[in-house]
Short mmCIF file of N, CA and C in Angstrom, two decimals:
data_model
loop_
_atom_site.label_atom_id
_atom_site.label_comp_id
_atom_site.label_asym_id
_atom_site.label_seq_id
_atom_site.Cartn_x
_atom_site.Cartn_y
_atom_site.Cartn_z
N UNK A 1 25.57 -42.93 36.56
CA UNK A 1 24.62 -41.87 36.46
C UNK A 1 24.09 -41.86 35.04
N UNK A 2 22.97 -41.23 34.84
CA UNK A 2 22.37 -41.19 33.51
C UNK A 2 21.58 -39.91 33.33
N UNK A 3 21.34 -39.57 32.06
CA UNK A 3 20.56 -38.38 31.70
C UNK A 3 19.37 -38.81 30.88
N UNK A 4 18.23 -38.20 31.18
CA UNK A 4 17.00 -38.49 30.44
C UNK A 4 16.56 -37.26 29.66
N UNK A 5 15.95 -37.49 28.51
CA UNK A 5 15.34 -36.42 27.73
C UNK A 5 14.10 -35.97 28.48
N UNK A 6 13.98 -34.69 28.77
CA UNK A 6 12.85 -34.21 29.56
C UNK A 6 11.52 -34.28 28.82
N UNK A 7 11.56 -34.29 27.50
CA UNK A 7 10.32 -34.37 26.73
C UNK A 7 9.80 -35.79 26.58
N UNK A 8 10.71 -36.73 26.30
CA UNK A 8 10.30 -38.11 26.03
C UNK A 8 10.62 -39.07 27.17
N UNK A 9 11.42 -38.66 28.11
CA UNK A 9 11.93 -39.46 29.21
C UNK A 9 12.79 -40.63 28.71
N UNK A 10 13.24 -40.53 27.45
CA UNK A 10 14.16 -41.54 26.91
C UNK A 10 15.56 -41.28 27.44
N UNK A 11 16.32 -42.34 27.65
CA UNK A 11 17.68 -42.19 28.14
C UNK A 11 18.55 -41.57 27.05
N UNK A 12 19.27 -40.51 27.42
CA UNK A 12 20.17 -39.83 26.47
C UNK A 12 21.58 -40.41 26.55
N UNK A 13 22.06 -40.62 27.78
CA UNK A 13 23.40 -41.17 27.95
C UNK A 13 23.57 -41.69 29.37
N UNK A 14 24.63 -42.48 29.56
CA UNK A 14 25.01 -42.97 30.88
C UNK A 14 26.50 -42.74 31.08
N UNK A 15 26.90 -42.64 32.34
CA UNK A 15 28.32 -42.54 32.67
C UNK A 15 28.53 -43.35 33.94
N UNK A 16 29.47 -44.27 33.92
CA UNK A 16 29.70 -45.17 35.04
C UNK A 16 30.61 -44.53 36.08
N UNK A 17 30.07 -44.27 37.26
CA UNK A 17 30.85 -43.74 38.38
C UNK A 17 31.06 -44.81 39.44
N UNK A 18 30.85 -46.07 39.07
CA UNK A 18 31.02 -47.20 39.99
C UNK A 18 30.21 -47.05 41.26
N UNK A 19 29.04 -46.41 41.15
CA UNK A 19 28.17 -46.24 42.30
C UNK A 19 28.71 -45.29 43.34
N UNK A 20 29.67 -44.46 42.97
CA UNK A 20 30.36 -43.61 43.93
C UNK A 20 29.90 -42.16 43.97
N UNK A 21 28.86 -41.82 43.24
CA UNK A 21 28.38 -40.44 43.24
C UNK A 21 28.02 -40.01 44.65
N UNK A 22 28.50 -38.83 45.02
CA UNK A 22 28.26 -38.36 46.38
C UNK A 22 27.46 -37.08 46.43
N UNK A 23 27.63 -36.24 45.43
CA UNK A 23 27.01 -34.93 45.50
C UNK A 23 25.90 -34.78 44.48
N UNK A 24 25.11 -33.77 44.70
CA UNK A 24 24.14 -33.39 43.68
C UNK A 24 24.89 -32.79 42.52
N UNK A 25 24.22 -32.66 41.41
CA UNK A 25 24.87 -32.15 40.21
C UNK A 25 24.79 -30.64 40.12
N UNK A 26 25.82 -30.07 39.55
CA UNK A 26 25.82 -28.67 39.18
C UNK A 26 25.93 -28.65 37.68
N UNK A 27 25.06 -27.89 36.97
CA UNK A 27 25.05 -27.97 35.52
C UNK A 27 24.95 -26.61 34.84
N UNK A 28 25.98 -25.77 34.95
CA UNK A 28 25.97 -24.51 34.20
C UNK A 28 26.62 -24.69 32.83
N UNK A 29 26.19 -23.92 31.85
CA UNK A 29 26.84 -23.86 30.55
C UNK A 29 27.03 -25.21 29.86
N UNK A 30 26.08 -26.12 30.02
CA UNK A 30 26.15 -27.39 29.31
C UNK A 30 27.15 -28.38 29.83
N UNK A 31 27.63 -28.18 31.06
CA UNK A 31 28.58 -29.10 31.68
C UNK A 31 27.98 -29.60 32.99
N UNK A 32 28.05 -30.91 33.21
CA UNK A 32 27.59 -31.50 34.47
C UNK A 32 28.82 -31.75 35.34
N UNK A 33 28.81 -31.20 36.55
CA UNK A 33 29.90 -31.42 37.50
C UNK A 33 29.35 -32.27 38.64
N UNK A 34 30.06 -33.34 38.96
CA UNK A 34 29.61 -34.21 40.04
C UNK A 34 30.82 -34.64 40.88
N UNK A 35 30.68 -34.52 42.19
CA UNK A 35 31.71 -34.96 43.11
C UNK A 35 31.41 -36.38 43.56
N UNK A 36 32.47 -37.15 43.78
CA UNK A 36 32.29 -38.57 44.12
C UNK A 36 33.07 -38.97 45.36
N UNK A 37 32.62 -40.07 45.97
CA UNK A 37 33.31 -40.62 47.14
C UNK A 37 34.72 -41.10 46.81
N UNK A 38 35.03 -41.28 45.54
CA UNK A 38 36.39 -41.69 45.17
C UNK A 38 37.37 -40.53 45.23
N UNK A 39 36.90 -39.33 45.62
CA UNK A 39 37.77 -38.17 45.76
C UNK A 39 37.94 -37.38 44.48
N UNK A 40 37.18 -37.72 43.45
CA UNK A 40 37.30 -37.02 42.18
C UNK A 40 36.06 -36.18 41.89
N UNK A 41 36.27 -35.13 41.11
CA UNK A 41 35.18 -34.35 40.54
C UNK A 41 35.24 -34.59 39.05
N UNK A 42 34.09 -34.90 38.46
CA UNK A 42 34.01 -35.18 37.04
C UNK A 42 33.24 -34.06 36.35
N UNK A 43 33.75 -33.64 35.19
CA UNK A 43 33.05 -32.68 34.33
C UNK A 43 32.61 -33.45 33.09
N UNK A 44 31.30 -33.52 32.88
CA UNK A 44 30.74 -34.27 31.76
C UNK A 44 29.98 -33.34 30.83
N UNK A 45 30.08 -33.58 29.53
CA UNK A 45 29.29 -32.84 28.57
C UNK A 45 27.83 -33.19 28.80
N UNK A 46 26.98 -32.19 29.05
CA UNK A 46 25.57 -32.45 29.39
C UNK A 46 24.80 -33.06 28.22
N UNK A 47 25.21 -32.81 27.00
CA UNK A 47 24.49 -33.33 25.84
C UNK A 47 24.85 -34.78 25.53
N UNK A 48 26.13 -35.15 25.77
CA UNK A 48 26.59 -36.48 25.35
C UNK A 48 27.03 -37.39 26.48
N UNK A 49 27.34 -36.82 27.65
CA UNK A 49 27.86 -37.61 28.76
C UNK A 49 29.34 -37.90 28.64
N UNK A 50 30.00 -37.33 27.66
CA UNK A 50 31.44 -37.53 27.48
C UNK A 50 32.21 -36.77 28.56
N UNK A 51 33.19 -37.46 29.15
CA UNK A 51 33.99 -36.80 30.19
C UNK A 51 34.89 -35.75 29.56
N UNK A 52 34.81 -34.53 30.09
CA UNK A 52 35.66 -33.43 29.64
C UNK A 52 36.97 -33.42 30.42
N UNK A 53 36.84 -33.63 31.74
CA UNK A 53 38.02 -33.73 32.60
C UNK A 53 37.64 -34.34 33.94
N UNK A 54 38.67 -34.71 34.70
CA UNK A 54 38.50 -35.26 36.05
C UNK A 54 39.56 -34.58 36.92
N UNK A 55 39.15 -34.17 38.11
CA UNK A 55 40.07 -33.53 39.05
C UNK A 55 40.07 -34.32 40.34
N UNK A 56 41.26 -34.67 40.84
CA UNK A 56 41.36 -35.41 42.09
C UNK A 56 41.58 -34.44 43.25
N UNK A 57 40.71 -34.54 44.25
CA UNK A 57 40.85 -33.70 45.44
C UNK A 57 41.83 -34.29 46.44
N UNK A 58 42.21 -35.55 46.22
CA UNK A 58 43.10 -36.23 47.16
C UNK A 58 42.37 -36.69 48.40
N UNK A 59 41.07 -36.55 48.41
CA UNK A 59 40.24 -36.95 49.55
C UNK A 59 38.81 -37.02 49.11
N UNK A 60 37.93 -36.48 49.90
CA UNK A 60 36.51 -36.51 49.55
C UNK A 60 36.11 -35.37 48.63
N UNK A 61 35.04 -35.60 47.92
CA UNK A 61 34.41 -34.56 47.10
C UNK A 61 32.91 -34.69 47.34
N UNK A 62 32.55 -34.61 48.62
CA UNK A 62 31.20 -34.96 49.06
C UNK A 62 30.15 -33.89 48.84
N UNK A 63 30.56 -32.65 48.80
CA UNK A 63 29.59 -31.56 48.72
C UNK A 63 29.30 -31.19 47.26
N UNK A 64 28.12 -30.65 47.03
CA UNK A 64 27.75 -30.20 45.70
C UNK A 64 28.66 -29.04 45.29
N UNK A 65 29.30 -29.13 44.14
CA UNK A 65 30.19 -28.05 43.71
C UNK A 65 29.41 -26.79 43.37
N UNK A 66 30.10 -25.65 43.44
CA UNK A 66 29.54 -24.37 43.01
C UNK A 66 30.41 -23.83 41.89
N UNK A 67 29.79 -23.13 40.95
CA UNK A 67 30.53 -22.54 39.83
C UNK A 67 30.21 -21.05 39.78
N UNK A 68 31.27 -20.24 39.68
CA UNK A 68 31.10 -18.79 39.54
C UNK A 68 32.28 -18.24 38.76
N UNK A 69 31.98 -17.43 37.76
CA UNK A 69 33.02 -16.75 36.99
C UNK A 69 34.09 -17.69 36.45
N UNK A 70 33.66 -18.86 35.97
CA UNK A 70 34.59 -19.80 35.36
C UNK A 70 35.40 -20.63 36.33
N UNK A 71 35.07 -20.57 37.61
CA UNK A 71 35.80 -21.34 38.62
C UNK A 71 34.82 -22.28 39.32
N UNK A 72 35.24 -23.54 39.45
CA UNK A 72 34.48 -24.56 40.17
C UNK A 72 35.05 -24.66 41.58
N UNK A 73 34.18 -24.56 42.58
CA UNK A 73 34.60 -24.69 43.97
C UNK A 73 34.02 -25.98 44.52
N UNK A 74 34.87 -26.82 45.10
CA UNK A 74 34.41 -28.09 45.64
C UNK A 74 35.03 -28.30 47.01
N UNK A 75 34.20 -28.73 47.94
CA UNK A 75 34.67 -28.99 49.29
C UNK A 75 34.63 -30.47 49.60
N UNK A 76 35.46 -30.87 50.50
CA UNK A 76 35.50 -32.25 50.98
C UNK A 76 36.51 -32.34 52.10
N UNK A 77 36.14 -33.03 53.17
CA UNK A 77 37.05 -33.09 54.31
C UNK A 77 37.25 -31.71 54.87
N UNK A 78 38.51 -31.30 55.00
CA UNK A 78 38.77 -29.96 55.54
C UNK A 78 39.36 -29.02 54.50
N UNK A 79 39.16 -29.35 53.21
CA UNK A 79 39.71 -28.54 52.14
C UNK A 79 38.63 -28.00 51.22
N UNK A 80 38.92 -26.84 50.64
CA UNK A 80 38.11 -26.30 49.55
C UNK A 80 39.07 -26.13 48.38
N UNK A 81 38.66 -26.63 47.23
CA UNK A 81 39.47 -26.55 46.02
C UNK A 81 38.82 -25.58 45.04
N UNK A 82 39.64 -24.77 44.40
CA UNK A 82 39.19 -23.91 43.30
C UNK A 82 39.83 -24.46 42.04
N UNK A 83 38.98 -24.77 41.04
CA UNK A 83 39.43 -25.44 39.83
C UNK A 83 38.90 -24.67 38.62
N UNK A 84 39.72 -24.52 37.60
CA UNK A 84 39.25 -23.90 36.36
C UNK A 84 38.12 -24.76 35.81
N UNK A 85 36.93 -24.20 35.67
CA UNK A 85 35.75 -24.98 35.27
C UNK A 85 35.84 -25.51 33.85
N UNK A 86 36.63 -24.87 32.99
CA UNK A 86 36.75 -25.32 31.61
C UNK A 86 37.78 -26.42 31.43
N UNK A 87 38.86 -26.38 32.23
CA UNK A 87 39.98 -27.30 32.00
C UNK A 87 40.22 -28.31 33.12
N UNK A 88 39.71 -28.03 34.33
CA UNK A 88 39.97 -28.91 35.46
C UNK A 88 41.31 -28.65 36.11
N UNK A 89 41.97 -27.57 35.75
CA UNK A 89 43.28 -27.22 36.32
C UNK A 89 43.08 -26.56 37.68
N UNK A 90 43.84 -27.04 38.66
CA UNK A 90 43.75 -26.48 40.01
C UNK A 90 44.23 -25.03 40.03
N UNK A 91 43.44 -24.18 40.69
CA UNK A 91 43.82 -22.78 40.89
C UNK A 91 44.41 -22.59 42.28
N UNK A 92 43.74 -23.14 43.30
CA UNK A 92 44.23 -23.09 44.66
C UNK A 92 43.47 -24.07 45.54
N UNK A 93 44.04 -24.34 46.72
CA UNK A 93 43.41 -25.19 47.74
C UNK A 93 43.54 -24.46 49.06
N UNK A 94 42.45 -24.47 49.84
CA UNK A 94 42.44 -23.78 51.12
C UNK A 94 41.98 -24.74 52.22
N UNK A 95 42.71 -24.76 53.32
CA UNK A 95 42.33 -25.59 54.47
C UNK A 95 41.39 -24.80 55.36
N UNK A 96 40.19 -25.33 55.57
CA UNK A 96 39.21 -24.62 56.39
C UNK A 96 39.28 -25.05 57.84
N UNK A 97 39.94 -26.16 58.13
CA UNK A 97 40.07 -26.64 59.50
C UNK A 97 38.84 -27.40 59.92
N UNK A 98 39.04 -28.62 60.39
CA UNK A 98 37.92 -29.48 60.77
C UNK A 98 37.24 -30.04 59.53
N UNK A 99 36.48 -31.07 59.70
CA UNK A 99 35.81 -31.71 58.58
C UNK A 99 34.55 -30.94 58.21
N UNK A 100 34.42 -30.61 56.94
CA UNK A 100 33.26 -29.87 56.43
C UNK A 100 32.63 -30.68 55.31
N UNK A 101 31.34 -30.71 55.29
CA UNK A 101 30.66 -31.38 54.18
C UNK A 101 29.62 -30.48 53.54
N UNK A 102 29.58 -29.22 53.94
CA UNK A 102 28.63 -28.28 53.36
C UNK A 102 29.08 -27.86 51.97
N UNK A 103 28.12 -27.59 51.12
CA UNK A 103 28.44 -27.13 49.77
C UNK A 103 28.90 -25.69 49.80
N UNK A 104 29.93 -25.38 49.00
CA UNK A 104 30.37 -23.98 48.95
C UNK A 104 29.34 -23.12 48.23
N UNK A 105 29.34 -21.84 48.53
CA UNK A 105 28.46 -20.88 47.88
C UNK A 105 29.27 -19.63 47.57
N UNK A 106 28.94 -18.97 46.46
CA UNK A 106 29.63 -17.76 46.07
C UNK A 106 28.59 -16.66 45.88
N UNK A 107 28.85 -15.50 46.50
CA UNK A 107 27.95 -14.34 46.33
C UNK A 107 28.80 -13.08 46.33
N UNK A 108 28.56 -12.21 45.37
CA UNK A 108 29.27 -10.94 45.28
C UNK A 108 30.79 -11.13 45.29
N UNK A 109 31.27 -12.19 44.64
CA UNK A 109 32.70 -12.44 44.56
C UNK A 109 33.34 -13.03 45.80
N UNK A 110 32.52 -13.42 46.78
CA UNK A 110 33.04 -13.97 48.03
C UNK A 110 32.59 -15.42 48.16
N UNK A 111 33.55 -16.30 48.50
CA UNK A 111 33.25 -17.72 48.70
C UNK A 111 32.88 -17.94 50.14
#
């Protein structure tokens, strides 16, 4: 994946995901979160492309992650993971039953 300067269209940085990017990007607070077919979610510094952390879902991370109140929610397979958005530390995992590939959404404190 790569980032371009919006003013000059010059390349700012690249990060090698081995062609495994699966989800669209979520980019709040200067951090790029991307889920990959390798089962990992990567948090990258939006300015430099430096990896801040990586979280393994143990399966897919196919859906676009959602971020609310400092928590990153990522779905893949039949699980939803809640991860501390700053550190990548797992908060909880919930089995939704059946395979889901929809992106999680948070509204009024409800996932």
